[in-house]
CSV table of C-alpha atoms and ligand atoms in Angstrom, one decimal:
chain,number,residue,atom,x,y,z
B,1,MET,CA,-139.4,-140.6,86.5
B,2,LYS,CA,-136.6,-141.2,89.1
B,3,GLU,CA,-133.2,-141.2,87.4
B,4,THR,CA,-131.1,-141.8,90.5
B,5,ARG,CA,-129.8,-144.9,92.3
B,6,LYS,CA,-127.9,-145.2,95.5
B,7,THR,CA,-125.2,-147.6,94.4
B,8,PRO,CA,-123.3,-148.3,91.1
B,9,PRO,CA,-123.4,-151.8,89.5
B,10,ALA,CA,-120.5,-154.2,90.1
B,11,ARG,CA,-117.2,-153.1,88.7
B,12,GLU,CA,-117.1,-155.8,86.0
B,13,LEU,CA,-120.3,-154.4,84.6
B,14,LEU,CA,-119.0,-150.9,84.1
B,15,PRO,CA,-118.2,-149.5,80.6
B,16,ARG,CA,-114.5,-149.3,79.7
B,17,HIS,CA,-115.1,-146.0,78.0
B,18,LEU,CA,-118.0,-143.6,79.0
B,19,GLY,CA,-118.9,-140.5,77.0
B,20,ILE,CA,-120.9,-137.6,78.4
B,21,ILE,CA,-122.6,-134.9,76.5
B,22,MET,CA,-123.0,-132.3,79.2
B,23,ASP,CA,-126.1,-130.4,78.3
B,24,GLY,CA,-128.7,-128.1,79.9
B,25,ASN,CA,-126.5,-125.5,81.6
B,26,GLY,CA,-128.3,-122.7,79.8
B,27,ARG,CA,-131.8,-123.9,80.8
B,28,TRP,CA,-130.6,-124.5,84.4
B,29,ALA,CA,-129.5,-120.8,84.6
B,30,LYS,CA,-132.6,-119.5,82.8
B,31,ALA,CA,-134.8,-121.3,85.3
B,32,ARG,CA,-133.0,-119.3,88.1
B,33,ALA,CA,-133.0,-116.0,86.2
B,34,LEU,CA,-129.2,-116.2,86.1
B,35,PRO,CA,-126.9,-115.5,83.1
B,36,ARG,CA,-125.9,-118.6,81.0
B,37,GLU,CA,-122.4,-118.3,82.3
B,38,ALA,CA,-123.7,-119.2,85.8
B,39,GLY,CA,-125.0,-122.4,84.4
B,40,HIS,CA,-121.6,-123.2,82.9
B,41,ARG,CA,-119.9,-122.5,86.2
B,42,ALA,CA,-122.3,-124.9,87.9
B,43,GLY,CA,-121.7,-127.4,85.2
B,44,ALA,CA,-118.0,-127.2,85.6
B,45,LYS,CA,-118.3,-127.9,89.3
B,46,VAL,CA,-120.4,-131.0,88.4
B,47,VAL,CA,-117.9,-132.3,85.9
B,48,ARG,CA,-115.1,-132.1,88.4
B,49,GLU,CA,-117.2,-134.2,90.8
B,50,ILE,CA,-118.2,-136.7,88.1
B,51,ILE,CA,-114.6,-137.1,87.0
B,52,ARG,CA,-113.6,-137.8,90.6
B,53,TYR,CA,-116.4,-140.3,90.9
B,54,CYS,CA,-115.5,-142.1,87.7
B,55,ALA,CA,-111.9,-142.3,88.8
B,56,GLN,CA,-113.1,-143.8,92.1
B,57,LEU,CA,-115.3,-146.3,90.4
B,58,GLY,CA,-112.4,-147.5,88.2
B,59,ILE,CA,-113.9,-146.5,84.8
B,60,PRO,CA,-110.8,-146.5,82.6
B,61,TYR,CA,-111.8,-143.8,80.0
B,62,LEU,CA,-114.1,-140.9,80.2
B,63,THR,CA,-114.8,-138.4,77.4
B,64,VAL,CA,-116.7,-135.2,78.2
B,65,TYR,CA,-118.0,-132.8,75.5
B,66,ALA,CA,-116.9,-129.4,76.7
B,67,PHE,CA,-116.9,-127.2,73.6
B,68,SER,CA,-118.0,-128.1,70.1
B,69,THR,CA,-116.8,-126.8,66.8
B,70,GLU,CA,-120.3,-125.1,66.6
B,71,ASN,CA,-120.0,-123.4,70.0
B,72,TRP,CA,-118.1,-120.5,68.5
B,73,LYS,CA,-121.5,-119.2,67.3
B,74,ARG,CA,-122.4,-118.3,70.9
B,75,PRO,CA,-122.0,-114.7,72.2
B,76,PRO,CA,-118.3,-113.8,72.7
B,77,HIS,CA,-118.8,-113.4,76.5
B,78,GLU,CA,-120.2,-116.9,76.8
B,79,VAL,CA,-117.4,-118.4,74.7
B,80,GLU,CA,-114.9,-116.6,76.9
B,81,ALA,CA,-116.5,-117.9,80.1
B,82,LEU,CA,-116.4,-121.4,78.8
B,83,LEU,CA,-112.7,-121.1,77.8
B,84,GLU,CA,-112.0,-119.6,81.2
B,85,LEU,CA,-113.6,-122.6,83.0
B,86,LEU,CA,-111.5,-125.0,80.8
B,87,ARG,CA,-108.3,-123.0,81.6
B,88,GLY,CA,-109.2,-123.3,85.3
B,89,TYR,CA,-109.6,-127.1,85.1
B,90,LEU,CA,-106.5,-127.7,83.0
B,91,SER,CA,-104.3,-125.7,85.3
B,92,ASP,CA,-105.6,-127.5,88.4
B,93,VAL,CA,-102.6,-129.8,88.5
B,94,GLU,CA,-103.2,-130.8,92.1
B,95,GLN,CA,-106.7,-132.1,91.3
B,96,TYR,CA,-105.8,-134.4,88.4
B,97,GLN,CA,-102.6,-135.6,90.1
B,98,LYS,CA,-104.6,-136.6,93.1
B,99,GLU,CA,-107.0,-138.6,90.9
B,100,ASN,CA,-104.0,-140.1,89.1
B,101,ALA,CA,-105.8,-139.0,85.9
B,102,ARG,CA,-104.3,-138.7,82.5
B,103,LEU,CA,-105.7,-135.8,80.6
B,104,ARG,CA,-106.1,-135.6,76.9
B,105,VAL,CA,-107.7,-132.9,74.8
B,106,LEU,CA,-109.6,-134.0,71.7
B,107,GLY,CA,-110.2,-131.4,69.0
B,108,GLU,CA,-108.6,-128.9,66.7
B,109,LEU,CA,-106.4,-126.8,69.0
B,110,SER,CA,-105.0,-124.2,66.6
B,111,PRO,CA,-107.9,-121.7,66.8
B,112,LEU,CA,-107.7,-121.6,70.6
B,113,PRO,CA,-106.0,-118.7,72.4
B,114,GLY,CA,-102.2,-119.3,72.8
B,115,ASP,CA,-102.2,-119.5,76.6
B,116,LEU,CA,-104.9,-122.2,76.5
B,117,GLN,CA,-103.0,-124.2,74.0
B,118,GLU,CA,-100.0,-123.9,76.3
B,119,SER,CA,-102.1,-125.1,79.4
B,120,ILE,CA,-103.3,-128.1,77.3
B,121,ARG,CA,-99.8,-129.1,76.3
B,122,ARG,CA,-98.6,-128.7,79.9
B,123,ALA,CA,-101.6,-130.7,81.4
B,124,GLU,CA,-101.2,-133.5,78.9
B,125,ALA,CA,-97.4,-133.7,79.5
B,126,GLU,CA,-97.6,-133.5,83.3
B,127,SER,CA,-100.3,-136.2,83.5
B,128,ALA,CA,-99.0,-138.5,80.8
B,129,ALA,CA,-97.5,-140.9,83.2
B,130,ASN,CA,-100.5,-141.2,85.4
B,131,THR,CA,-102.0,-144.7,85.5
B,132,GLY,CA,-105.6,-144.1,86.6
B,133,ILE,CA,-108.5,-142.8,84.5
B,134,THR,CA,-107.9,-141.2,81.1
B,135,VAL,CA,-110.0,-138.1,80.9
B,136,ASN,CA,-110.6,-136.8,77.4
B,137,ILE,CA,-111.9,-133.3,77.2
B,138,ALA,CA,-113.5,-132.7,73.8
B,139,LEU,CA,-112.6,-129.0,73.1
B,140,ASN,CA,-113.3,-127.4,69.8
B,141,TYR,CA,-114.3,-130.9,68.9
B,142,GLY,CA,-116.6,-132.0,66.1
B,143,GLY,CA,-117.0,-135.6,65.0
B,144,ARG,CA,-117.1,-134.8,61.3
B,145,ASP,CA,-114.2,-132.4,61.6
B,146,GLU,CA,-112.2,-135.2,63.3
B,147,ILE,CA,-113.0,-137.7,60.5
B,148,VAL,CA,-111.9,-135.1,57.9
B,149,HIS,CA,-108.7,-134.5,59.8
B,150,GLY,CA,-108.0,-138.3,59.9
B,151,VAL,CA,-108.9,-138.7,56.2
B,152,ARG,CA,-106.6,-135.8,55.3
B,153,SER,CA,-103.7,-137.5,57.1
B,154,LEU,CA,-104.3,-140.7,55.2
B,155,ALA,CA,-104.6,-138.9,51.9
B,156,ARG,CA,-101.3,-137.1,52.5
B,157,ASP,CA,-99.6,-140.5,53.0
B,158,CYS,CA,-101.2,-141.8,49.8
B,159,ALA,CA,-100.1,-138.7,47.9
B,160,GLN,CA,-96.5,-139.1,49.1
B,161,GLY,CA,-96.6,-142.8,48.0
B,162,LYS,CA,-96.2,-144.0,51.6
B,163,LEU,CA,-99.7,-145.7,51.7
B,164,ASP,CA,-101.7,-147.8,49.2
B,165,PRO,CA,-105.3,-146.6,49.3
B,166,GLU,CA,-106.4,-150.2,49.1
B,167,SER,CA,-104.7,-151.0,52.4
B,168,ILE,CA,-106.8,-148.4,54.4
B,169,THR,CA,-108.8,-150.2,57.0
B,170,GLU,CA,-111.2,-149.1,59.8
B,171,GLU,CA,-108.4,-149.6,62.3
B,172,LEU,CA,-106.0,-147.4,60.3
B,173,LEU,CA,-108.5,-144.5,60.2
B,174,SER,CA,-109.2,-145.0,63.9
B,175,SER,CA,-105.5,-144.6,64.6
B,176,ARG,CA,-105.6,-141.2,62.9
B,177,LEU,CA,-108.4,-139.8,65.1
B,178,TYR,CA,-108.0,-137.8,68.3
B,179,THR,CA,-108.9,-140.9,70.3
B,180,ALA,CA,-106.0,-143.0,68.7
B,181,GLY,CA,-105.1,-145.9,70.9
B,182,GLU,CA,-108.2,-145.7,73.1
B,183,PRO,CA,-111.1,-148.1,73.0
B,184,ASP,CA,-114.4,-146.9,71.4
B,185,PRO,CA,-117.0,-145.6,73.9
B,186,ASP,CA,-119.3,-148.4,75.2
B,187,PHE,CA,-121.8,-146.0,76.6
B,188,ILE,CA,-122.8,-142.4,75.9
B,189,ILE,CA,-125.1,-140.4,78.3
B,190,ARG,CA,-126.8,-137.2,77.3
B,191,PRO,CA,-128.7,-135.4,80.1
B,192,SER,CA,-131.3,-132.5,79.5
B,193,GLY,CA,-133.8,-134.3,77.4
B,194,GLU,CA,-132.3,-133.7,74.0
B,195,LEU,CA,-132.3,-136.9,71.8
B,196,ARG,CA,-129.3,-136.4,69.5
B,197,LEU,CA,-125.5,-136.9,69.4
B,198,SER,CA,-124.7,-133.4,68.2
B,199,ASN,CA,-121.5,-134.4,66.3
B,200,PHE,CA,-120.0,-136.2,69.4
B,201,LEU,CA,-117.6,-139.2,68.7
B,202,LEU,CA,-119.5,-140.0,65.4
B,203,TRP,CA,-117.0,-142.7,64.2
B,204,GLN,CA,-116.3,-144.2,67.6
B,205,SER,CA,-120.0,-144.4,68.7
B,206,ALA,CA,-120.9,-147.0,66.0
B,207,TYR,CA,-121.8,-149.6,68.7
B,208,ALA,CA,-122.1,-147.4,71.8
B,209,GLU,CA,-125.2,-147.8,74.0
B,210,LEU,CA,-127.0,-144.5,74.4
B,211,LEU,CA,-128.9,-143.1,77.3
B,212,PHE,CA,-130.9,-139.9,77.3
B,213,MET,CA,-131.8,-138.5,80.7
B,214,ASN,CA,-134.1,-135.6,81.7
B,215,VAL,CA,-131.9,-134.1,84.4
B,216,LEU,CA,-130.1,-130.9,83.5
B,217,TRP,CA,-126.3,-131.2,83.7
B,218,PRO,CA,-125.8,-128.8,86.6
B,219,ASP,CA,-128.2,-131.0,88.6
B,220,PHE,CA,-126.4,-134.2,87.7
B,221,THR,CA,-125.0,-136.1,90.7
B,222,PRO,CA,-123.1,-139.4,91.3
B,223,GLU,CA,-126.5,-140.9,92.0
B,224,HIS,CA,-127.6,-140.0,88.5
B,225,LEU,CA,-124.5,-141.7,87.2
B,226,ASN,CA,-125.2,-144.8,89.2
B,227,TYR,CA,-128.6,-145.0,87.6
B,228,ALA,CA,-127.1,-144.6,84.1
B,229,LEU,CA,-124.4,-147.2,84.7
B,230,TYR,CA,-127.1,-149.6,86.0
B,231,GLN,CA,-129.1,-149.1,82.8
B,232,TYR,CA,-125.9,-149.8,80.8
B,233,ALA,CA,-125.3,-153.0,82.9
B,234,LEU,CA,-128.8,-154.2,81.9
B,235,ARG,CA,-128.2,-153.8,78.1
B,236,ASP,CA,-127.6,-156.8,75.9
B,237,ARG,CA,-124.8,-155.9,73.6
B,238,ARG,CA,-124.7,-158.0,70.5
B,239,PHE,CA,-122.5,-155.9,68.1
B,240,GLY,CA,-124.6,-157.1,65.1
B,241,GLY,CA,-124.5,-160.7,66.1
B,242,VAL,CA,-127.3,-162.7,67.7
K,301,LIG,C1,-124.3,-127.3,77.0
K,301,LIG,O1,-125.2,-126.6,77.7
K,301,LIG,C2,-123.0,-127.3,77.7
K,301,LIG,C3,-121.9,-126.7,77.1
K,301,LIG,C4,-121.9,-126.1,75.7
K,301,LIG,C5,-120.6,-126.6,77.8
K,301,LIG,C6,-120.2,-127.6,78.7
K,301,LIG,C7,-119.1,-127.1,79.6
K,301,LIG,C8,-119.0,-127.2,80.9
K,301,LIG,C9,-119.9,-128.0,81.7
K,301,LIG,C10,-117.9,-126.5,81.7
K,301,LIG,C11,-116.4,-126.6,81.3
K,301,LIG,C12,-115.9,-128.0,81.3
K,301,LIG,C13,-114.9,-128.5,82.0
K,301,LIG,C14,-114.3,-129.9,81.6
K,301,LIG,C15,-114.2,-127.8,83.1
K,301,LIG,P1,-126.1,-125.5,76.9
K,301,LIG,O2,-125.4,-124.2,77.2
K,301,LIG,O3,-126.2,-125.8,75.5
K,301,LIG,O4,-127.4,-125.6,77.7
K,301,LIG,P2,-128.9,-125.3,77.1
K,301,LIG,O5,-129.1,-126.3,76.0
K,301,LIG,O6,-129.8,-125.5,78.2
K,301,LIG,O7,-128.9,-123.9,76.6
């Protein structure tokens, strides 16, 4: 089935927050008898293009799943290749300044190599005043891990007598997650034919519209995004109402 479209829907029909589970890099490489790292390199080129396109369309928030808490189980050379691609993106100041993009990294940063933590701090600080798209890079991110992290922070406040457990609300827990201050994702896309969320934005995706596509991430183009956004624009969102 054709999953592309030449033009995007009208601006007022776009999601405020789009999430993308970039998947299929390994299969793309395998089909070409290339090492998995080559698939990730191709995927990194694609994500740069898609970030640029989302910025151009005027999508306010984009979250891309770059490295999950489970991805450490991959062979060390693959992990290193992924971290190297992230280093490259985070230190490309010219690129995100040109897009007026604000970068945020979602995830538990302490297990990451020191120089990468430093690049993250620098990229977040240098782009903090940008007024265009907010690009969240989920890195060493897990939805359950994020919830545990948020719950621990609330529990600490309760233990210190600063917070009454009865006054904990959904909003309060949201404010302790990595996405604090951002709207929940309206729309999540997963290419490559897999039909699951894989621990991505579990709390925030409660009412997100989902789209699973067959294209592999390294083959994903702005025309695929146009198609996806058009599918989103056709959805009837009721949030539990009628
Ligand atoms: C899943 O494909 C993809 C990943 C685990 C990594 C995604 C990372 C990038 C595209 C590059 C770095 C990102 C930035 C923001 C520069 P897979 O390897 O699980 O594919 P498979 O299911 O076909 O094996």
